[in-house]
Amino acid sequence: MKWNNGKERAKFEREQKELRKQYLELGMTEFQIKAMYDFDKSYLNLLQREARHTQKLELELFDENEYDEAKSPLLKRFFNKVSVEDRYFDDRINWIEEIDSEDIYFAIKAMSEKDKNILTCLVFDDLTVTQTARYIGVSHQAISKKVKKFKRIFEKRLRKCRSRELPLVGEM
């Protein structure tokens, strides 16, 4: 729907000029005429908003028997707003979802993607620290520091679990 604001406003003012004459002939007061004008102007603004936020769906673009979404002008215009990339599930780190201990689960979920990737390389891919460093693209010392950090995090969480006497995975 297209809207030419200047043209529509000029047309509106011409119509209001004629209506004002008719209202005066009918004996309306200035207050009543102003109220009618304000109401009509709010309706004009509503039409303008509708025109600005509405796009005509041209159905003749589509074959009756075959609907091709790629031809939709609305889909083309708003594709980025109606589509998402699934970043939640990564096959490489799906093992995290299988952790039974809430404390450890949340500790790992809170880690950066890089830390999760390092942990996956070390634990599930069975890579050495040197191989992991080469794979990630960092130094051997950086991975060694991460391993120490992981140990501190998990030892703290395990102590917390044991202090609450919660069963750990494998102890059930």
mmCIF file of C-alpha atoms in Angstrom:
data_model
loop_
_atom_site.group_PDB
_atom_site.id
_atom_site.type_symbol
_atom_site.label_atom_id
_atom_site.label_comp_id
_atom_site.label_asym_id
_atom_site.label_seq_id
_atom_site.Cartn_x
_atom_site.Cartn_y
_atom_site.Cartn_z
ATOM 1 C CA MET A 1 0.000 0.000 0.000
ATOM 2 C CA LYS A 2 1.536 3.304 -1.067
ATOM 3 C CA TRP A 3 0.990 6.603 0.713
ATOM 4 C CA ASN A 4 1.698 10.077 -0.578
ATOM 5 C CA ASN A 5 1.471 12.126 2.588
ATOM 6 C CA GLY A 6 1.458 15.560 0.925
ATOM 7 C CA LYS A 7 -1.267 14.581 -1.510
ATOM 8 C CA GLU A 8 -3.386 12.917 1.167
ATOM 9 C CA ARG A 9 -3.032 15.880 3.579
ATOM 10 C CA ALA A 10 -4.023 18.372 0.854
ATOM 11 C CA LYS A 11 -7.043 16.234 -0.042
ATOM 12 C CA PHE A 12 -7.940 15.966 3.659
ATOM 13 C CA GLU A 13 -7.758 19.763 4.169
ATOM 14 C CA ARG A 14 -9.959 20.386 1.090
ATOM 15 C CA GLU A 15 -12.555 17.922 2.393
ATOM 16 C CA GLN A 16 -12.420 19.479 5.869
ATOM 17 C CA LYS A 17 -12.971 22.954 4.413
ATOM 18 C CA GLU A 18 -16.165 21.726 2.730
ATOM 19 C CA LEU A 19 -17.282 19.865 5.861
ATOM 20 C CA ARG A 20 -16.683 22.990 7.980
ATOM 21 C CA LYS A 21 -19.113 24.942 5.779
ATOM 22 C CA GLN A 22 -21.708 22.186 6.117
ATOM 23 C CA TYR A 23 -21.216 21.983 9.899
ATOM 24 C CA LEU A 24 -21.665 25.749 10.275
ATOM 25 C CA GLU A 25 -24.878 25.602 8.183
ATOM 26 C CA LEU A 26 -26.158 22.879 10.505
ATOM 27 C CA GLY A 27 -25.503 25.119 13.519
ATOM 28 C CA MET A 28 -22.527 23.346 15.066
ATOM 29 C CA THR A 29 -20.270 25.292 17.446
ATOM 30 C CA GLU A 30 -16.543 25.885 16.837
ATOM 31 C CA PHE A 31 -15.773 23.421 19.635
ATOM 32 C CA GLN A 32 -17.854 20.698 17.936
ATOM 33 C CA ILE A 33 -16.324 21.400 14.520
ATOM 34 C CA LYS A 34 -12.820 21.216 16.040
ATOM 35 C CA ALA A 35 -13.718 17.910 17.703
ATOM 36 C CA MET A 36 -14.908 16.498 14.349
ATOM 37 C CA TYR A 37 -11.730 17.767 12.654
ATOM 38 C CA ASP A 38 -9.517 16.161 15.332
ATOM 39 C CA PHE A 39 -11.396 12.864 14.988
ATOM 40 C CA ASP A 40 -11.048 12.864 11.203
ATOM 41 C CA LYS A 41 -7.366 13.793 11.471
ATOM 42 C CA SER A 42 -6.716 10.897 13.866
ATOM 43 C CA TYR A 43 -8.401 8.583 11.336
ATOM 44 C CA LEU A 44 -6.175 9.976 8.571
ATOM 45 C CA ASN A 45 -3.121 9.293 10.757
ATOM 46 C CA LEU A 46 -4.375 5.746 11.317
ATOM 47 C CA LEU A 47 -4.638 5.214 7.560
ATOM 48 C CA GLN A 48 -1.128 6.580 7.126
ATOM 49 C CA ARG A 49 0.273 4.167 9.741
ATOM 50 C CA GLU A 50 -1.549 1.266 8.135
ATOM 51 C CA ALA A 51 -0.148 2.180 4.715
ATOM 52 C CA ARG A 52 3.362 2.463 6.141
ATOM 53 C CA HIS A 53 3.225 -0.906 7.907
ATOM 54 C CA THR A 54 1.246 -2.947 5.387
ATOM 55 C CA GLN A 55 2.610 -4.544 2.267
ATOM 56 C CA LYS A 56 0.358 -5.916 -0.424
ATOM 57 C CA LEU A 57 0.675 -9.647 -0.943
ATOM 58 C CA GLU A 58 0.546 -10.154 -4.669
ATOM 59 C CA LEU A 59 -1.106 -13.531 -5.038
ATOM 60 C CA GLU A 60 -0.717 -13.562 -8.807
ATOM 61 C CA LEU A 61 2.981 -14.334 -8.223
ATOM 62 C CA PHE A 62 2.005 -17.794 -7.032
ATOM 63 C CA ASP A 63 0.743 -20.740 -9.015
ATOM 64 C CA GLU A 64 -2.508 -22.205 -7.692
ATOM 65 C CA ASN A 65 -1.035 -25.678 -7.307
ATOM 66 C CA GLU A 66 2.452 -24.727 -6.223
ATOM 67 C CA TYR A 67 3.363 -22.314 -3.449
ATOM 68 C CA ASP A 68 6.916 -21.070 -3.727
ATOM 69 C CA GLU A 69 7.875 -19.170 -0.588
ATOM 70 C CA ALA A 70 10.959 -17.752 -2.270
ATOM 71 C CA LYS A 71 8.707 -15.602 -4.459
ATOM 72 C CA SER A 72 6.959 -13.986 -1.510
ATOM 73 C CA PRO A 73 7.775 -10.269 -1.333
ATOM 74 C CA LEU A 74 7.120 -10.339 2.409
ATOM 75 C CA LEU A 75 9.561 -13.190 2.924
ATOM 76 C CA LYS A 76 12.213 -11.423 0.880
ATOM 77 C CA ARG A 77 11.735 -8.210 2.833
ATOM 78 C CA PHE A 78 11.640 -9.726 6.318
ATOM 79 C CA PHE A 79 13.694 -12.912 5.878
ATOM 80 C CA ASN A 80 16.263 -11.962 8.527
ATOM 81 C CA LYS A 81 13.525 -11.191 11.023
ATOM 82 C CA VAL A 82 11.608 -14.445 10.592
ATOM 83 C CA SER A 83 14.525 -16.850 10.360
ATOM 84 C CA VAL A 84 16.985 -17.866 13.012
ATOM 85 C CA GLU A 85 20.186 -19.796 13.118
ATOM 86 C CA ASP A 86 20.156 -22.645 15.581
ATOM 87 C CA ARG A 87 23.140 -21.919 17.796
ATOM 88 C CA TYR A 88 21.790 -23.805 20.763
ATOM 89 C CA PHE A 89 22.655 -27.332 19.707
ATOM 90 C CA ASP A 90 26.183 -28.098 18.635
ATOM 91 C CA ASP A 91 26.858 -31.775 17.878
ATOM 92 C CA ARG A 92 30.394 -31.405 19.086
ATOM 93 C CA ILE A 93 29.385 -30.387 22.607
ATOM 94 C CA ASN A 94 26.068 -32.204 22.964
ATOM 95 C CA TRP A 95 27.598 -34.284 25.755
ATOM 96 C CA ILE A 96 26.957 -31.344 28.100
ATOM 97 C CA GLU A 97 23.215 -31.999 28.002
ATOM 98 C CA GLU A 98 23.782 -35.491 29.427
ATOM 99 C CA ILE A 99 25.467 -34.326 32.662
ATOM 100 C CA ASP A 100 23.431 -35.367 35.701
ATOM 101 C CA SER A 101 24.995 -33.091 38.298
ATOM 102 C CA GLU A 102 23.315 -29.680 38.181
ATOM 103 C CA ASP A 103 26.348 -27.913 39.639
ATOM 104 C CA ILE A 104 28.725 -29.320 37.058
ATOM 105 C CA TYR A 105 26.201 -28.856 34.267
ATOM 106 C CA PHE A 106 25.778 -25.154 35.036
ATOM 107 C CA ALA A 107 29.528 -24.704 35.510
ATOM 108 C CA ILE A 108 30.179 -26.053 32.018
ATOM 109 C CA LYS A 109 27.235 -24.168 30.481
ATOM 110 C CA ALA A 110 28.673 -20.943 31.914
ATOM 111 C CA MET A 111 32.015 -21.518 30.168
ATOM 112 C CA SER A 112 32.913 -19.757 26.959
ATOM 113 C CA GLU A 113 32.532 -21.651 23.691
ATOM 114 C CA LYS A 114 36.318 -21.824 23.435
ATOM 115 C CA ASP A 115 36.592 -23.420 26.897
ATOM 116 C CA LYS A 116 33.864 -25.931 26.055
ATOM 117 C CA ASN A 117 35.724 -26.779 22.867
ATOM 118 C CA ILE A 118 39.002 -27.275 24.772
ATOM 119 C CA LEU A 119 37.274 -29.494 27.327
ATOM 120 C CA THR A 120 35.696 -31.532 24.532
ATOM 121 C CA CYS A 121 39.076 -32.016 22.851
ATOM 122 C CA LEU A 122 40.719 -33.161 26.069
ATOM 123 C CA VAL A 123 37.971 -35.386 27.464
ATOM 124 C CA PHE A 124 35.954 -36.725 24.548
ATOM 125 C CA ASP A 125 38.344 -36.504 21.601
ATOM 126 C CA ASP A 126 41.117 -37.853 23.830
ATOM 127 C CA LEU A 127 43.651 -35.341 22.492
ATOM 128 C CA THR A 128 46.790 -34.480 24.420
ATOM 129 C CA VAL A 129 47.442 -30.945 25.648
ATOM 130 C CA THR A 130 49.845 -30.398 22.745
ATOM 131 C CA GLN A 131 47.374 -31.732 20.161
ATOM 132 C CA THR A 132 44.587 -29.625 21.652
ATOM 133 C CA ALA A 133 46.803 -26.516 21.555
ATOM 134 C CA ARG A 134 47.561 -27.155 17.901
ATOM 135 C CA TYR A 135 43.875 -27.792 17.100
ATOM 136 C CA ILE A 136 42.622 -24.673 18.920
ATOM 137 C CA GLY A 137 45.525 -22.541 17.685
ATOM 138 C CA VAL A 138 47.003 -21.477 21.019
ATOM 139 C CA SER A 139 50.148 -22.291 22.948
ATOM 140 C CA HIS A 140 50.742 -25.425 25.011
ATOM 141 C CA GLN A 141 50.965 -23.228 28.137
ATOM 142 C CA ALA A 142 47.567 -21.665 27.453
ATOM 143 C CA ILE A 143 45.945 -25.101 27.368
ATOM 144 C CA SER A 144 47.834 -26.147 30.523
ATOM 145 C CA LYS A 145 46.462 -23.070 32.326
ATOM 146 C CA LYS A 146 42.956 -23.935 31.131
ATOM 147 C CA VAL A 147 43.344 -27.502 32.436
ATOM 148 C CA LYS A 148 44.317 -26.143 35.866
ATOM 149 C CA LYS A 149 41.343 -23.787 35.759
ATOM 150 C CA PHE A 150 39.000 -26.663 34.832
ATOM 151 C CA LYS A 151 40.373 -28.780 37.693
ATOM 152 C CA ARG A 152 39.749 -25.958 40.199
ATOM 153 C CA ILE A 153 36.194 -25.448 38.923
ATOM 154 C CA PHE A 154 35.318 -29.145 39.006
ATOM 155 C CA GLU A 155 36.977 -29.824 42.364
ATOM 156 C CA LYS A 156 35.038 -26.933 43.885
ATOM 157 C CA ARG A 157 31.772 -28.222 42.388
ATOM 158 C CA LEU A 158 32.473 -31.804 43.467
ATOM 159 C CA ARG A 159 33.171 -30.667 47.042
ATOM 160 C CA LYS A 160 29.912 -28.752 46.977
ATOM 161 C CA CYS A 161 28.042 -31.840 45.730
ATOM 162 C CA ARG A 162 29.612 -34.064 48.377
ATOM 163 C CA SER A 163 28.892 -31.571 51.152
ATOM 164 C CA ARG A 164 25.212 -31.784 50.261
ATOM 165 C CA GLU A 165 25.552 -35.554 49.994
ATOM 166 C CA LEU A 166 24.232 -35.619 46.483
ATOM 167 C CA PRO A 167 24.995 -38.697 44.404
ATOM 168 C CA LEU A 168 27.435 -38.138 41.570
ATOM 169 C CA VAL A 169 27.277 -39.784 38.192
ATOM 170 C CA GLY A 170 28.412 -43.377 38.614
ATOM 171 C CA GLU A 171 27.793 -43.421 42.387
ATOM 172 C CA MET A 172 24.122 -44.332 42.083
#
